[in-house]
mmCIF file of C-alpha atoms in Angstrom:
data_model
loop_
_atom_site.group_PDB
_atom_site.id
_atom_site.type_symbol
_atom_site.label_atom_id
_atom_site.label_comp_id
_atom_site.label_asym_id
_atom_site.label_seq_id
_atom_site.Cartn_x
_atom_site.Cartn_y
_atom_site.Cartn_z
ATOM 1 C CA MET A 1 -23.110 -2.505 -16.387
ATOM 2 C CA SER A 2 -24.423 -5.704 -14.888
ATOM 3 C CA ASP A 3 -26.395 -5.886 -11.668
ATOM 4 C CA THR A 4 -24.892 -9.302 -10.988
ATOM 5 C CA PRO A 5 -22.782 -9.186 -7.824
ATOM 6 C CA ILE A 6 -19.092 -9.905 -8.154
ATOM 7 C CA GLY A 7 -17.241 -11.773 -5.406
ATOM 8 C CA ILE A 8 -14.127 -10.421 -3.744
ATOM 9 C CA ASP A 9 -11.837 -12.937 -5.474
ATOM 10 C CA ALA A 10 -13.125 -11.893 -8.896
ATOM 11 C CA LEU A 11 -12.854 -8.232 -7.928
ATOM 12 C CA LEU A 12 -9.234 -8.663 -6.815
ATOM 13 C CA HIS A 13 -8.435 -10.493 -10.049
ATOM 14 C CA ARG A 14 -10.016 -7.706 -12.095
ATOM 15 C CA ILE A 15 -8.189 -4.959 -10.196
ATOM 16 C CA ARG A 16 -4.829 -6.720 -10.287
ATOM 17 C CA SER A 17 -5.079 -7.252 -14.032
ATOM 18 C CA THR A 18 -4.818 -3.477 -14.520
ATOM 19 C CA TYR A 19 -1.317 -3.000 -13.071
ATOM 20 C CA THR A 20 1.876 -4.826 -12.135
ATOM 21 C CA ARG A 21 2.375 -5.733 -8.494
ATOM 22 C CA VAL A 22 5.893 -5.843 -7.057
ATOM 23 C CA ALA A 23 7.736 -8.511 -5.100
ATOM 24 C CA PRO A 24 9.487 -7.531 -1.858
ATOM 25 C CA GLU A 25 12.930 -7.231 -3.470
ATOM 26 C CA GLU A 26 11.528 -5.005 -6.243
ATOM 27 C CA ALA A 27 9.704 -2.852 -3.688
ATOM 28 C CA HIS A 28 12.870 -2.457 -1.644
ATOM 29 C CA ALA A 29 14.898 -1.450 -4.710
ATOM 30 C CA ALA A 30 12.208 1.047 -5.791
ATOM 31 C CA PHE A 31 12.098 2.469 -2.266
ATOM 32 C CA LEU A 32 15.883 2.946 -2.299
ATOM 33 C CA ASP A 33 15.436 4.685 -5.653
ATOM 34 C CA GLY A 34 12.900 7.159 -4.248
ATOM 35 C CA ALA A 35 9.517 5.425 -4.374
ATOM 36 C CA LEU A 36 7.158 6.142 -1.495
ATOM 37 C CA LEU A 37 6.548 2.978 0.523
ATOM 38 C CA VAL A 38 3.238 3.225 2.396
ATOM 39 C CA ASP A 39 2.171 0.952 5.248
ATOM 40 C CA ILE A 40 -1.648 0.863 5.513
ATOM 41 C CA ARG A 41 -1.838 -1.766 8.271
ATOM 42 C CA TYR A 42 -3.748 -0.853 11.382
ATOM 43 C CA GLN A 43 -1.904 -0.090 14.601
ATOM 44 C CA ALA A 44 -2.352 -3.484 16.277
ATOM 45 C CA LEU A 45 -0.581 -5.244 13.391
ATOM 46 C CA ARG A 46 2.242 -2.723 13.381
ATOM 47 C CA GLU A 47 2.693 -3.189 17.125
ATOM 48 C CA ARG A 48 2.524 -6.969 16.824
ATOM 49 C CA ASP A 49 4.850 -7.428 13.847
ATOM 50 C CA GLY A 50 7.019 -4.313 13.605
ATOM 51 C CA LEU A 51 7.592 -1.765 10.866
ATOM 52 C CA VAL A 52 9.495 -1.322 7.635
ATOM 53 C CA PRO A 53 12.127 1.362 8.353
ATOM 54 C CA GLY A 54 11.449 4.456 6.268
ATOM 55 C CA ALA A 55 7.946 3.431 5.228
ATOM 56 C CA LEU A 56 5.283 6.062 5.682
ATOM 57 C CA VAL A 57 2.449 4.896 7.926
ATOM 58 C CA ILE A 58 -0.965 5.971 6.632
ATOM 59 C CA GLU A 59 -3.815 3.827 7.841
ATOM 60 C CA ARG A 60 -6.177 2.647 5.135
ATOM 61 C CA ASN A 61 -9.028 4.973 6.076
ATOM 62 C CA GLU A 62 -6.832 8.044 5.469
ATOM 63 C CA LEU A 63 -4.927 6.913 2.390
ATOM 64 C CA GLU A 64 -6.773 8.795 -0.345
ATOM 65 C CA TRP A 65 -6.915 11.976 1.737
ATOM 66 C CA ARG A 66 -3.155 11.946 2.282
ATOM 67 C CA LEU A 67 -1.988 10.932 -1.201
ATOM 68 C CA ASP A 68 -4.345 12.900 -3.475
ATOM 69 C CA PRO A 69 -2.132 15.590 -5.068
ATOM 70 C CA GLN A 70 -5.222 17.808 -5.388
ATOM 71 C CA GLY A 71 -6.425 17.185 -1.844
ATOM 72 C CA SER A 72 -6.427 19.731 0.937
ATOM 73 C CA HIS A 73 -5.145 17.131 3.450
ATOM 74 C CA ARG A 74 -2.356 15.685 1.359
ATOM 75 C CA ILE A 75 1.099 15.008 2.717
ATOM 76 C CA PRO A 76 3.884 17.213 1.288
ATOM 77 C CA LYS A 77 5.389 14.311 -0.704
ATOM 78 C CA ALA A 78 2.089 13.835 -2.581
ATOM 79 C CA ALA A 79 2.642 16.827 -4.828
ATOM 80 C CA SER A 80 2.315 15.066 -8.193
ATOM 81 C CA HIS A 81 0.234 12.424 -9.930
ATOM 82 C CA ASP A 82 3.556 10.988 -11.138
ATOM 83 C CA LEU A 83 4.473 9.919 -7.608
ATOM 84 C CA ARG A 84 5.628 6.291 -7.446
ATOM 85 C CA VAL A 85 3.725 4.740 -4.546
ATOM 86 C CA ILE A 86 4.033 1.179 -3.257
ATOM 87 C CA VAL A 87 1.293 0.339 -0.792
ATOM 88 C CA PHE A 88 1.418 -2.629 1.549
ATOM 89 C CA CYS A 89 -0.947 -4.166 4.046
ATOM 90 C CA ASN A 90 -0.440 -7.303 6.086
ATOM 91 C CA GLU A 91 -0.769 -9.951 3.357
ATOM 92 C CA GLY A 92 -1.414 -8.091 0.102
ATOM 93 C CA TYR A 93 -5.203 -8.057 -0.216
ATOM 94 C CA ALA A 94 -6.393 -4.717 1.160
ATOM 95 C CA SER A 95 -3.465 -3.042 -0.571
ATOM 96 C CA SER A 96 -4.768 -4.138 -3.979
ATOM 97 C CA LEU A 97 -8.124 -2.532 -3.254
ATOM 98 C CA ALA A 98 -6.290 0.604 -2.106
ATOM 99 C CA VAL A 99 -4.309 0.745 -5.360
ATOM 100 C CA ALA A 100 -7.545 0.725 -7.361
ATOM 101 C CA SER A 101 -8.681 3.756 -5.411
ATOM 102 C CA LEU A 102 -5.358 5.555 -5.930
ATOM 103 C CA HIS A 103 -5.553 4.871 -9.659
ATOM 104 C CA THR A 104 -9.006 6.486 -9.688
ATOM 105 C CA LEU A 105 -7.403 9.586 -8.150
ATOM 106 C CA GLY A 106 -4.899 9.652 -11.021
ATOM 107 C CA LEU A 107 -1.907 8.142 -9.231
ATOM 108 C CA ARG A 108 -1.118 5.913 -12.193
ATOM 109 C CA HIS A 109 2.225 4.740 -10.787
ATOM 110 C CA ALA A 110 0.677 3.298 -7.630
ATOM 111 C CA THR A 111 1.166 -0.412 -7.038
ATOM 112 C CA ASP A 112 1.252 -2.803 -4.120
ATOM 113 C CA LEU A 113 3.529 -5.324 -2.522
ATOM 114 C CA THR A 114 2.707 -8.934 -3.331
ATOM 115 C CA GLY A 115 2.226 -10.750 -0.024
ATOM 116 C CA GLY A 116 2.306 -7.546 2.013
ATOM 117 C CA PHE A 117 4.365 -7.022 5.137
ATOM 118 C CA GLN A 118 4.468 -10.746 5.851
ATOM 119 C CA SER A 119 6.190 -11.370 2.517
ATOM 120 C CA TRP A 120 8.615 -8.473 3.090
ATOM 121 C CA LYS A 121 9.533 -9.826 6.516
ATOM 122 C CA SER A 122 9.867 -13.470 5.419
ATOM 123 C CA THR A 123 12.192 -12.373 2.612
ATOM 124 C CA GLY A 124 14.550 -10.994 5.255
ATOM 125 C CA LEU A 125 14.258 -7.345 4.275
ATOM 126 C CA PRO A 126 14.740 -4.713 7.018
ATOM 127 C CA THR A 127 12.086 -4.436 9.732
ATOM 128 C CA THR A 128 12.006 -2.920 13.180
ATOM 129 C CA PRO A 129 11.124 -5.156 16.090
ATOM 130 C CA PRO A 130 7.519 -5.285 17.279
ATOM 131 C CA ALA A 131 6.445 -2.881 20.014
ATOM 132 C CA HIS A 132 6.255 -4.454 23.423
ATOM 133 C CA LEU A 133 3.393 -3.197 25.522
#
């Protein structure tokens, strides 16, 4: 292993080369077919932009704890390493890093949404309105 630092762009390229990301329409179809759609955006973005109806909200800092089938803090739906998980963040960057972590936990069917929530919304797929404070 090299001690040479790798930049974030190279790291994202390396991670993304190990799996197939999904476009919004593919994510929606997979969700309708039973895939778990997971929103890892932080609260301020969810309040500002709205939600994807039916998506499970698990902020990024809790993701591995909630989706690890062997974990003591897992959600009930995370009962198998065969779980199909589609993670999304705001624009599709943090979600790629999250997928790498889920793959390390053995969730080999985890992927992320290309372009994140912004792509989902701009495609015209269902969203709830933003929260008004």
